[in-house]
Amino acid sequence: MSFDLNLGLGMSNLGGGEDNNYDVVIIGGGPAGASAAIYTARADLRTLVIDKGLTAGALGITGKISNYPGVPGPVTGAELVEIMRAQAESFGAKFITDKVVGVDISGERKMVMAGTGAFYTKVIMLATGSMGRTSVVKGEEEFLGRGVSYCATCDGAFFRNQTVAVIGNNDEALEEALFLTKFAAKVHLVVPTPELKAREALAAEATTHPKIEVQLGTRLKEIVGNGQVAGVRVHPRGGDEQTLPVTGAFVYLQGGKPITDYLMAQLETEPNGCLVVDKEMQTTVPGVFAIGDLLCTHIKQAVIAAADGVIAAVAADKYIHGRKAVQTDWK
Amino acid sequence: MSLLQEADRNHLINEFQALTEPVKLVMFTQEMECQYCRETRMISEEVAELSDKISVEVYDFVRDQEIVEHYNIDKIPAIAIVRGGQKPKDYGIRFYGIPSGYEFSSLIENIMMVSRGESGLSAETKAWAANLQEPVHLQVFVTPTCPYCPQAVIMAHQLAMESEFITADMVEAIEFPQLSNKYQVHGVPRTVINESTHMEGAAPEPILLGKLQEAVA
């Protein structure tokens, strides 16, 4: 057995301690989340931003930006996000790198469960963007739990000494591939794009790891098997299709759909799956706001997302201080 | 040597101030303690030390056959979380395998829930459970490194609270490979309902309810 007996891991999940209590927890640290944090932190609200990583979102992987008002540029998306974060931090907002796995919005004291622990808060802002997947590949649903997984830390131990595939190009895919090397004999990293879209150091570590074989510019076509995953059919750009014999397929692909899975259907949506919000960006649950690209009726521009964040921040301040009327000015 | 760290102990002492009814941890191990039996016993004992509302009873899986049968324990390490005090009640909440890593939070959450005597499930789910007339056995397979698993474990245990007919087990998949094989567990959380139906992942309450309705239809 290889799992860590460290009870500290579990303990940190209990939360509830003074350090885990916030006025505002913002999920997603892109332009919407960071802008909201600038305003809430400046209004003396104890603010936490939970983000998967600088290059996890749409802006983080954008190459050159020259049209963000006040920032002539050109700057990279990651640089622009860093400027916003530094500004929010200067007002006291705290940023952590983590993945949110669930929220409980049933009470006034709301809970956000992340990998490293539970956080309690009066207000939750959802700013997770819209890089969720729109479709699944053939075989993916059929073999879910039979070799298809979305969580290497959860399921890695079932693939000891086996050959597995990780499909994706971002930080998360690379981190999970590296985690799987602790168990698996070999990890095929199937990258759909011609290059990785991840932090440089992480990319270097993954591409030079003796157990990881990287295939750039290669699309996942199908997950095949008979009761269990037996392989992944892939198509390298300009090459012939091939089937890699693997028993596990860990999928971390992205698309253009709002990321709302961690909400576990606790919020009202429109028939098309989009979250319902009012003009202050508040969802149908008081104290829960949604901002930025997550709202699918949106113009997907950083400056619009930032403005959403500010509108929600103003409303959150009023919500927390029990004021009935939401005013549009900020004093 | 203590398994719980000082800061964590202090945090839990504070959390346990909210306990109302007494809770009993009925722990099963054996003389030659199995892998993780010792640690599971130590966790139970150390948690019980943190509040006078929590007690622990340790039994031998081989010698204490009567108790083993009473609680219907079929593997160790095992913990049954029951309401103690004047009105003791066994809701059918079980942990098989060590509640470490993320599952430690499931253990604590269950202690709080049993003490409160309120599952927190929706009125619709409670109504379904109240009308149930046949046994439902939920087995939630987990690994200690799975952040999604406590949601599935806690929901199964919430259901167990709502009906005499429902029993719910957390099963640590790596410690019980024969069960993982039997139920073809290659990913967690995986909830097995009455041997026949299964569900992948930590699903929202309405989806689990749908699966349960399907399983007992």
Coordinates of C-alpha atoms in Angstrom, one line a residue:
Chain A
M1 CA 0.0 0.0 0.0
S2 CA 1.3 3.4 -0.8
F3 CA -1.2 5.9 0.4
D4 CA -0.2 8.6 2.9
L5 CA -1.3 8.0 6.4
N6 CA -0.8 11.6 7.1
L7 CA -3.9 12.6 9.0
G8 CA -2.9 16.2 8.6
L9 CA -4.3 15.9 5.1
G10 CA -7.7 14.9 6.4
M11 CA -7.6 17.3 9.2
S12 CA -7.0 20.3 7.0
N13 CA -10.2 19.3 5.2
L14 CA -12.3 19.9 8.3
G15 CA -12.0 23.6 8.0
G16 CA -14.0 25.7 10.3
G17 CA -10.9 27.2 12.0
E18 CA -10.4 30.9 12.1
D19 CA -8.1 30.8 9.1
N20 CA -10.8 29.1 7.0
N21 CA -13.5 31.7 7.5
Y22 CA -13.9 34.4 4.9
D23 CA -16.5 37.1 3.9
V24 CA -16.0 36.3 0.2
V25 CA -14.6 33.2 -1.5
I26 CA -14.0 33.6 -5.2
I27 CA -13.6 30.5 -7.3
G28 CA -11.5 31.3 -10.3
G29 CA -8.7 33.9 -10.5
G30 CA -9.1 35.2 -14.0
P31 CA -10.1 38.8 -14.8
A32 CA -13.6 38.4 -13.3
G33 CA -12.4 36.8 -10.0
A34 CA -9.3 39.0 -9.6
S35 CA -11.3 42.2 -10.3
A36 CA -14.0 41.2 -7.8
A37 CA -11.2 40.6 -5.3
I38 CA -9.7 44.0 -5.8
Y39 CA -13.0 45.6 -4.9
T40 CA -14.1 43.3 -2.0
A41 CA -10.6 43.4 -0.4
R42 CA -10.5 47.1 -0.7
A43 CA -13.9 47.2 1.0
D44 CA -12.3 45.4 3.9
L45 CA -14.0 42.1 3.2
R46 CA -11.9 39.1 4.0
T47 CA -11.4 37.7 0.6
L48 CA -10.0 34.4 -0.7
V49 CA -9.5 33.5 -4.4
I50 CA -9.1 29.9 -5.2
D51 CA -7.6 29.3 -8.6
K52 CA -6.3 26.2 -10.5
G53 CA -3.2 28.1 -11.8
L54 CA -2.2 31.1 -13.8
T55 CA -2.5 29.2 -17.1
A56 CA -5.6 27.3 -16.3
G57 CA -8.1 29.7 -17.8
A58 CA -8.8 31.4 -21.2
L59 CA -6.9 34.6 -20.5
G60 CA -3.9 32.8 -18.9
I61 CA -3.2 31.0 -22.2
T62 CA -3.9 34.0 -24.4
G63 CA -0.7 35.2 -26.3
K64 CA -0.9 38.9 -26.9
I65 CA -3.3 41.5 -25.6
S66 CA -3.2 45.1 -26.8
N67 CA -6.8 46.2 -26.2
Y68 CA -7.2 46.1 -22.5
P69 CA -8.1 49.6 -21.5
G70 CA -5.3 51.3 -19.6
V71 CA -2.8 48.6 -20.4
P72 CA -1.4 49.4 -23.9
G73 CA 0.5 46.2 -24.2
P74 CA 1.1 44.0 -25.9
V75 CA 1.1 41.8 -22.8
T76 CA 0.4 38.1 -22.4
G77 CA -2.8 37.0 -20.8
A78 CA -0.8 35.5 -17.9
E79 CA 1.0 38.8 -17.4
L80 CA -2.3 40.7 -17.3
V81 CA -3.8 38.3 -14.8
E82 CA -0.7 38.7 -12.7
I83 CA -1.0 42.5 -12.6
M84 CA -4.7 42.1 -11.5
R85 CA -3.8 39.6 -8.8
A86 CA -1.0 41.8 -7.5
Q87 CA -3.4 44.7 -7.3
A88 CA -5.9 42.5 -5.4
E89 CA -3.2 41.2 -3.0
S90 CA -2.1 44.8 -2.3
F91 CA -5.5 45.4 -0.8
G92 CA -5.4 42.2 1.3
A93 CA -7.0 39.5 -0.9
K94 CA -5.5 36.0 -0.5
F95 CA -4.8 33.8 -3.5
I96 CA -4.3 30.0 -3.3
T97 CA -3.7 27.5 -6.0
D98 CA -6.2 24.7 -5.6
K99 CA -9.1 22.9 -7.3
V100 CA -12.6 23.2 -6.0
V101 CA -14.4 19.9 -5.8
G102 CA -17.7 21.0 -4.3
V103 CA -19.7 23.7 -2.6
D104 CA -22.5 23.7 -0.1
I105 CA -24.7 26.8 -0.5
S106 CA -27.7 25.6 1.5
G107 CA -27.1 27.9 4.5
E108 CA -26.1 31.4 5.3
R109 CA -22.6 30.1 6.1
K110 CA -21.6 28.6 2.8
M111 CA -18.8 26.1 2.3
V112 CA -16.3 25.6 -0.5
M113 CA -14.5 22.3 -0.5
A114 CA -11.1 22.3 -2.3
G115 CA -8.4 19.8 -2.5
T116 CA -6.5 21.2 0.5
G117 CA -9.4 21.9 2.7
A118 CA -12.9 23.4 3.4
F119 CA -13.4 27.2 3.4
Y120 CA -16.4 28.9 5.0
T121 CA -17.8 32.1 3.7
K122 CA -20.8 34.5 3.6
V123 CA -20.5 35.1 -0.2
I124 CA -19.4 32.8 -3.0
M125 CA -18.4 34.2 -6.4
L126 CA -18.3 31.7 -9.2
A127 CA -15.7 32.8 -11.8
T128 CA -14.6 29.5 -13.3
G129 CA -14.9 30.5 -16.9
S130 CA -16.0 28.5 -19.9
M131 CA -13.3 26.1 -20.8
G132 CA -15.4 23.0 -19.9
R133 CA -15.8 20.2 -22.4
T134 CA -18.6 20.3 -24.8
S135 CA -18.5 16.6 -26.0
V136 CA -17.2 13.3 -24.9
V137 CA -15.3 10.9 -27.2
K138 CA -16.6 7.6 -28.1
G139 CA -16.2 5.1 -25.3
E140 CA -15.6 7.7 -22.6
E141 CA -19.0 7.2 -20.9
E142 CA -19.1 3.5 -21.5
F143 CA -15.8 3.0 -19.7
L144 CA -16.2 5.6 -16.9
G145 CA -15.1 3.8 -13.8
R146 CA -13.7 1.0 -15.9
G147 CA -10.5 2.7 -16.8
V148 CA -11.7 6.1 -17.7
S149 CA -11.0 8.6 -14.9
Y150 CA -10.8 12.3 -14.4
C151 CA -8.8 12.1 -11.1
A152 CA -5.4 10.5 -11.0
T153 CA -4.9 11.2 -7.3
C154 CA -8.2 9.3 -6.6
D155 CA -7.6 6.4 -8.9
G156 CA -3.9 6.2 -9.6
A157 CA -3.4 3.3 -7.2
F158 CA -5.6 1.0 -9.3
F159 CA -3.1 1.2 -12.1
R160 CA 0.0 0.0 -10.4
N161 CA 2.6 -1.3 -13.0
Q162 CA 0.2 -0.7 -15.9
T163 CA 0.3 1.5 -18.9
V164 CA -2.0 4.4 -19.0
A165 CA -2.8 7.5 -21.1
V166 CA -3.3 11.1 -20.0
I167 CA -5.0 13.2 -22.6
G168 CA -4.6 17.0 -22.3
N169 CA -2.2 19.9 -22.7
N170 CA -2.6 22.0 -19.6
D171 CA -1.1 22.2 -16.1
E172 CA -3.6 19.9 -14.7
A173 CA -2.9 17.2 -17.3
L174 CA 0.8 17.4 -16.7
E175 CA 0.5 17.3 -12.9
E176 CA -1.7 14.3 -13.1
A177 CA 0.6 12.6 -15.5
L178 CA 3.5 13.1 -13.1
F179 CA 1.4 11.8 -10.2
L180 CA 0.6 8.7 -12.2
T181 CA 4.3 7.9 -12.7
K182 CA 4.3 6.9 -9.0
F183 CA 2.1 3.9 -9.9
A184 CA 2.1 3.3 -13.6
A185 CA 4.8 1.5 -15.6
K186 CA 4.4 4.0 -18.4
V187 CA 2.3 7.1 -19.1
H188 CA 1.4 8.2 -22.7
L189 CA 0.8 11.9 -22.7
V190 CA -1.5 12.6 -25.6
V191 CA -1.5 16.3 -26.3
P192 CA -4.2 17.5 -28.8
T193 CA -2.3 20.8 -29.6
P194 CA 1.1 21.1 -31.4
E195 CA 2.5 22.4 -28.1
L196 CA 1.9 22.2 -24.4
K197 CA -0.1 25.1 -22.8
A198 CA 1.4 24.8 -19.3
R199 CA 4.0 26.4 -17.0
E200 CA 7.5 26.0 -18.5
A201 CA 9.0 24.2 -15.5
L202 CA 6.1 21.8 -15.3
A203 CA 6.3 21.1 -19.0
A204 CA 10.1 20.5 -18.8
E205 CA 9.6 18.1 -15.9
A206 CA 6.9 16.1 -17.7
T207 CA 8.5 15.9 -21.1
T208 CA 11.8 14.7 -19.6
H209 CA 10.4 12.1 -17.2
P210 CA 11.6 8.6 -18.1
K211 CA 8.1 7.1 -17.7
I212 CA 6.2 9.7 -19.7
E213 CA 6.0 9.5 -23.5
V214 CA 4.7 12.7 -25.0
Q215 CA 2.8 12.8 -28.3
L216 CA 2.2 16.3 -29.5
G217 CA -0.5 17.3 -32.0
T218 CA -2.4 14.1 -31.4
R219 CA -6.2 13.9 -31.1
L220 CA -8.1 11.3 -29.0
K221 CA -10.6 9.6 -31.3
E222 CA -12.0 6.8 -29.2
I223 CA -11.5 4.8 -26.0
V224 CA -11.7 1.1 -26.8
G225 CA -12.0 -2.0 -24.7
N226 CA -14.2 -4.9 -23.8
G227 CA -15.8 -4.3 -20.4
Q228 CA -12.5 -2.5 -19.4
V229 CA -10.4 0.0 -21.2
A230 CA -7.9 -1.8 -23.4
G231 CA -6.6 1.1 -25.5
V232 CA -7.0 4.6 -26.9
R233 CA -7.3 5.3 -30.6
V234 CA -5.4 8.4 -31.4
H235 CA -4.7 10.4 -34.6
P236 CA -1.4 12.3 -34.8
R237 CA -1.5 15.4 -37.0
G238 CA -0.4 14.4 -40.5
G239 CA 0.1 10.7 -39.5
D240 CA -2.0 7.5 -39.4
E241 CA -4.4 6.6 -36.6
Q242 CA -3.0 4.2 -34.1
T243 CA -4.3 2.5 -30.9
L244 CA -2.1 2.8 -27.8
P245 CA -2.6 -0.2 -25.6
V246 CA -3.5 1.2 -22.2
T247 CA -5.7 0.1 -19.3
G248 CA -6.4 3.6 -18.0
A249 CA -7.4 6.8 -19.8
F250 CA -7.2 10.0 -17.7
V251 CA -9.0 12.8 -19.6
Y252 CA -8.2 16.5 -19.1
L253 CA -9.5 18.0 -22.3
Q254 CA -11.0 21.5 -22.4
G255 CA -13.7 23.1 -24.5
G256 CA -16.0 26.1 -24.6
K257 CA -18.7 25.2 -22.0
P258 CA -19.2 27.0 -18.7
I259 CA -17.5 25.0 -15.9
T260 CA -20.3 24.4 -13.3
D261 CA -19.8 20.7 -12.5
Y262 CA -18.6 21.5 -8.9
L263 CA -22.0 23.1 -8.2
M264 CA -23.7 19.7 -8.3
A265 CA -26.9 21.1 -9.7
Q266 CA -27.6 23.3 -6.7
L267 CA -28.3 26.4 -8.7
E268 CA -31.1 27.2 -11.1
T269 CA -30.2 27.2 -14.7
E270 CA -31.9 28.0 -18.0
P271 CA -32.8 25.2 -20.3
N272 CA -29.5 25.6 -22.1
G273 CA -27.6 25.0 -18.9
C274 CA -26.6 28.6 -18.3
L275 CA -26.8 29.9 -14.7
V276 CA -29.6 32.4 -14.0
V277 CA -28.4 35.7 -12.6
D278 CA -29.9 39.1 -11.9
K279 CA -28.5 42.4 -12.9
E280 CA -26.2 42.4 -9.9
M281 CA -24.8 39.0 -11.0
Q282 CA -26.5 37.2 -8.1
T283 CA -27.8 33.7 -8.8
T284 CA -31.1 32.4 -7.5
V285 CA -29.4 31.7 -4.1
P286 CA -28.7 34.8 -2.1
G287 CA -25.0 35.4 -1.5
V288 CA -24.0 33.3 -4.5
F289 CA -22.8 35.4 -7.5
A290 CA -21.6 34.3 -11.0
I291 CA -19.3 36.4 -13.1
G292 CA -17.3 36.4 -16.3
D293 CA -17.2 33.8 -19.1
L294 CA -19.1 31.4 -16.9
L295 CA -22.2 33.3 -17.9
C296 CA -22.8 32.0 -21.3
T297 CA -24.7 35.0 -22.8
H298 CA -21.5 36.9 -22.6
I299 CA -19.1 38.7 -24.8
K300 CA -16.0 36.8 -24.0
Q301 CA -13.6 39.7 -23.3
A302 CA -11.4 40.2 -20.3
V303 CA -12.7 43.7 -19.7
I304 CA -16.3 42.5 -19.6
A305 CA -15.4 39.8 -17.2
A306 CA -13.6 42.3 -15.0
A307 CA -16.7 44.6 -15.0
D308 CA -18.9 41.7 -14.0
G309 CA -16.6 41.1 -11.1
V310 CA -16.9 44.7 -10.0
I311 CA -20.7 44.7 -10.2
A312 CA -20.8 41.5 -8.1
A313 CA -18.3 42.9 -5.6
V314 CA -20.5 46.0 -5.0
A315 CA -23.6 43.8 -4.6
A316 CA -21.7 41.4 -2.3
D317 CA -20.6 44.3 0.0
K318 CA -24.2 45.4 0.3
Y319 CA -25.4 41.8 0.8
I320 CA -22.9 41.2 3.7
H321 CA -23.8 44.5 5.4
G322 CA -27.5 43.7 5.2
R323 CA -28.4 46.6 3.0
K324 CA -31.5 46.1 1.0
A325 CA -30.9 48.4 -1.9
V326 CA -28.0 47.8 -4.2
Q327 CA -26.7 51.0 -5.5
T328 CA -24.5 51.4 -8.5
D329 CA -22.0 53.8 -7.0
W330 CA -19.1 52.9 -4.8
K331 CA -18.1 55.0 -1.9
Chain B
M1 CA 2.9 8.5 19.7
S2 CA -0.3 10.3 18.9
L3 CA -1.6 10.3 15.3
L4 CA -3.5 13.6 15.7
Q5 CA -1.4 16.8 15.8
E6 CA -1.8 19.3 18.5
A7 CA -3.3 22.0 16.3
D8 CA -5.8 19.5 14.9
R9 CA -6.8 18.3 18.3
N10 CA -7.5 21.8 19.5
H11 CA -9.5 22.5 16.4
L12 CA -11.6 19.4 16.9
I13 CA -12.1 20.1 20.6
N14 CA -13.6 23.4 19.5
E15 CA -15.8 21.8 16.8
F16 CA -17.1 19.2 19.2
Q17 CA -18.5 21.9 21.5
A18 CA -21.5 21.7 19.1
L19 CA -22.2 18.1 19.9
T20 CA -25.5 17.5 21.6
E21 CA -26.4 13.8 21.9
P22 CA -23.6 11.3 22.9
V23 CA -22.0 9.3 20.1
K24 CA -20.3 5.9 20.4
L25 CA -17.6 4.7 18.1
V26 CA -17.8 0.9 18.1
M27 CA -14.5 -0.3 16.7
F28 CA -13.5 -3.8 15.6
T29 CA -10.0 -5.1 15.4
Q30 CA -8.3 -8.3 16.4
E31 CA -5.5 -9.5 18.7
M32 CA -2.9 -9.7 15.9
E33 CA -4.0 -6.4 14.5
C34 CA -4.6 -6.3 10.7
Q35 CA -3.0 -3.8 8.4
Y36 CA -4.3 -0.4 9.5
C37 CA -6.3 -2.0 12.3
R38 CA -4.0 -0.4 14.9
E39 CA -4.1 3.0 13.3
T40 CA -7.9 2.8 12.9
R41 CA -8.2 1.9 16.6
M42 CA -5.9 4.8 17.6
I43 CA -7.8 7.3 15.5
S44 CA -11.1 6.2 17.2
E45 CA -9.5 6.4 20.6
E46 CA -7.9 9.7 20.0
V47 CA -11.0 11.3 18.6
A48 CA -13.1 10.0 21.6
E49 CA -10.6 11.7 23.9
L50 CA -11.5 15.1 22.5
S51 CA -15.1 15.3 23.9
D52 CA -17.0 13.8 26.8
K53 CA -19.8 13.3 24.3
I54 CA -17.8 10.8 22.3
S55 CA -17.0 7.3 23.7
V56 CA -15.2 4.4 22.1
E57 CA -15.7 0.6 22.5
V58 CA -13.1 -1.7 21.0
Y59 CA -14.0 -5.3 20.2
D60 CA -12.1 -8.3 18.9
F61 CA -13.4 -9.5 15.5
V62 CA -12.6 -13.1 16.4
R63 CA -13.4 -13.3 20.1
D64 CA -16.5 -11.0 20.4
Q65 CA -18.7 -12.9 18.0
E66 CA -21.9 -11.8 19.6
I67 CA -21.1 -8.1 19.2
V68 CA -19.7 -8.7 15.7
E69 CA -23.0 -10.3 14.7
H70 CA -25.1 -7.7 16.4
Y71 CA -23.4 -5.0 14.3
N72 CA -23.2 -7.3 11.3
I73 CA -19.5 -6.7 10.8
D74 CA -17.9 -8.8 8.1
K75 CA -14.4 -7.3 7.8
I76 CA -11.9 -5.3 9.8
P77 CA -10.9 -2.6 10.6
A78 CA -14.4 -1.5 11.1
I79 CA -16.1 1.4 12.9
A80 CA -19.8 1.6 13.6
I81 CA -21.0 5.1 14.5
V82 CA -24.0 4.9 16.8
R83 CA -25.9 7.2 19.0
G84 CA -25.1 6.6 22.7
G85 CA -26.7 7.8 25.9
Q86 CA -30.2 7.1 27.2
K87 CA -31.6 6.4 23.7
P88 CA -28.9 4.4 21.9
K89 CA -29.5 3.9 18.2
D90 CA -27.5 2.1 15.4
Y91 CA -28.3 3.9 12.1
G92 CA -26.3 1.4 10.0
I93 CA -23.4 3.7 9.5
R94 CA -20.1 1.8 8.9
F95 CA -16.5 2.6 8.0
Y96 CA -14.5 -0.3 6.7
G97 CA -10.8 0.5 6.4
I98 CA -8.9 3.4 7.8
P99 CA -10.7 6.7 7.8
S100 CA -7.5 8.6 6.9
G101 CA -6.7 11.3 4.3
Y102 CA -9.9 12.9 3.0
E103 CA -12.0 10.3 4.8
F104 CA -11.1 11.6 8.2
S105 CA -13.4 14.5 7.4
S106 CA -16.2 12.0 6.7
L107 CA -15.6 10.4 10.1
I108 CA -15.9 13.7 11.9
E109 CA -18.9 14.8 9.8
N110 CA -20.7 11.6 10.7
I111 CA -20.0 12.0 14.4
M112 CA -21.5 15.5 14.2
M113 CA -24.5 14.3 12.2
V114 CA -25.3 11.3 14.5
S115 CA -25.1 13.6 17.5
R116 CA -27.4 16.2 15.8
G117 CA -29.8 13.4 14.9
E118 CA -30.6 15.2 11.6
S119 CA -29.3 14.1 8.2
G120 CA -29.9 17.3 6.4
L121 CA -31.3 15.6 3.3
S122 CA -34.1 17.1 1.3
A123 CA -37.8 16.5 2.2
E124 CA -38.2 14.5 -1.0
T125 CA -35.4 12.1 -0.2
K126 CA -36.5 11.8 3.4
A127 CA -40.1 10.9 2.2
W128 CA -38.7 8.2 -0.1
A129 CA -36.6 6.7 2.7
A130 CA -39.5 6.8 5.2
N131 CA -41.7 4.8 2.8
L132 CA -38.9 2.2 2.1
Q133 CA -40.0 -1.4 3.0
E134 CA -37.0 -3.4 1.8
P135 CA -33.3 -3.5 2.7
V136 CA -30.9 -1.2 0.8
H137 CA -27.2 -1.6 1.2
L138 CA -24.9 1.1 0.0
Q139 CA -21.2 0.4 -0.3
V140 CA -19.1 3.5 -1.2
F141 CA -15.6 2.6 -2.4
V142 CA -13.0 5.3 -1.7
T143 CA -9.3 5.9 -1.6
P144 CA -7.8 8.2 1.1
T145 CA -6.4 10.5 -1.6
C146 CA -9.8 11.2 -3.3
P147 CA -11.2 14.7 -2.6
Y148 CA -14.5 13.8 -4.2
C149 CA -15.1 10.7 -2.1
P150 CA -16.3 12.3 1.3
Q151 CA -19.3 13.8 -0.5
A152 CA -20.4 10.3 -1.7
V153 CA -19.7 8.7 1.7
I154 CA -21.5 11.4 3.7
M155 CA -24.5 11.2 1.4
A156 CA -24.8 7.4 1.8
H157 CA -24.5 7.8 5.6
Q158 CA -27.1 10.6 5.6
L159 CA -29.5 8.1 3.8
A160 CA -28.7 5.4 6.5
M161 CA -29.9 7.8 9.1
E162 CA -33.3 8.2 7.4
S163 CA -34.4 4.5 7.3
E164 CA -34.0 1.4 9.4
F165 CA -33.8 -0.5 6.0
I166 CA -30.7 1.4 4.8
T167 CA -27.2 0.5 5.8
A168 CA -24.2 2.4 4.3
D169 CA -20.5 1.5 4.3
M170 CA -17.4 3.4 3.4
V171 CA -15.1 0.8 2.0
E172 CA -11.4 1.7 1.5
A173 CA -10.8 0.2 -1.9
I174 CA -7.0 -0.5 -1.6
E175 CA -7.4 -2.3 1.8
F176 CA -10.1 -4.6 0.5
P177 CA -8.8 -5.6 -3.0
Q178 CA -11.0 -8.7 -3.1
L179 CA -14.1 -6.5 -2.8
S180 CA -12.7 -4.0 -5.3
N181 CA -12.2 -6.9 -7.7
K182 CA -15.7 -8.3 -7.1
Y183 CA -17.4 -4.9 -7.7
Q184 CA -14.9 -4.0 -10.5
V185 CA -13.7 -0.8 -8.8
H186 CA -11.2 1.0 -11.0
G187 CA -12.2 4.5 -10.0
V188 CA -13.6 6.1 -6.9
P189 CA -16.0 7.1 -5.5
R190 CA -18.0 4.2 -6.7
T191 CA -21.3 3.5 -4.9
V192 CA -22.7 0.0 -5.2
I193 CA -26.4 -0.3 -4.3
N194 CA -27.7 -3.8 -3.4
E195 CA -25.1 -5.6 -5.4
S196 CA -27.0 -4.8 -8.6
T197 CA -26.8 -1.1 -9.3
H198 CA -23.7 1.2 -9.2
M199 CA -22.9 4.8 -9.6
E200 CA -19.7 6.5 -10.5
G201 CA -18.6 9.8 -8.9
A202 CA -20.0 12.1 -6.2
A203 CA -23.5 12.7 -7.6
P204 CA -26.0 15.4 -6.5
E205 CA -28.7 14.1 -4.1
P206 CA -31.5 14.0 -6.8
I207 CA -29.4 11.8 -9.0
L208 CA -28.5 9.4 -6.2
L209 CA -32.2 9.3 -5.3
G210 CA -33.0 8.3 -8.9
K211 CA -30.5 5.5 -8.8
L212 CA -32.0 4.3 -5.5
Q213 CA -35.5 4.3 -6.9
E214 CA -34.2 2.3 -9.9
A215 CA -32.5 -0.2 -7.6
V216 CA -35.5 -1.0 -5.5
A217 CA -38.1 -0.7 -8.3

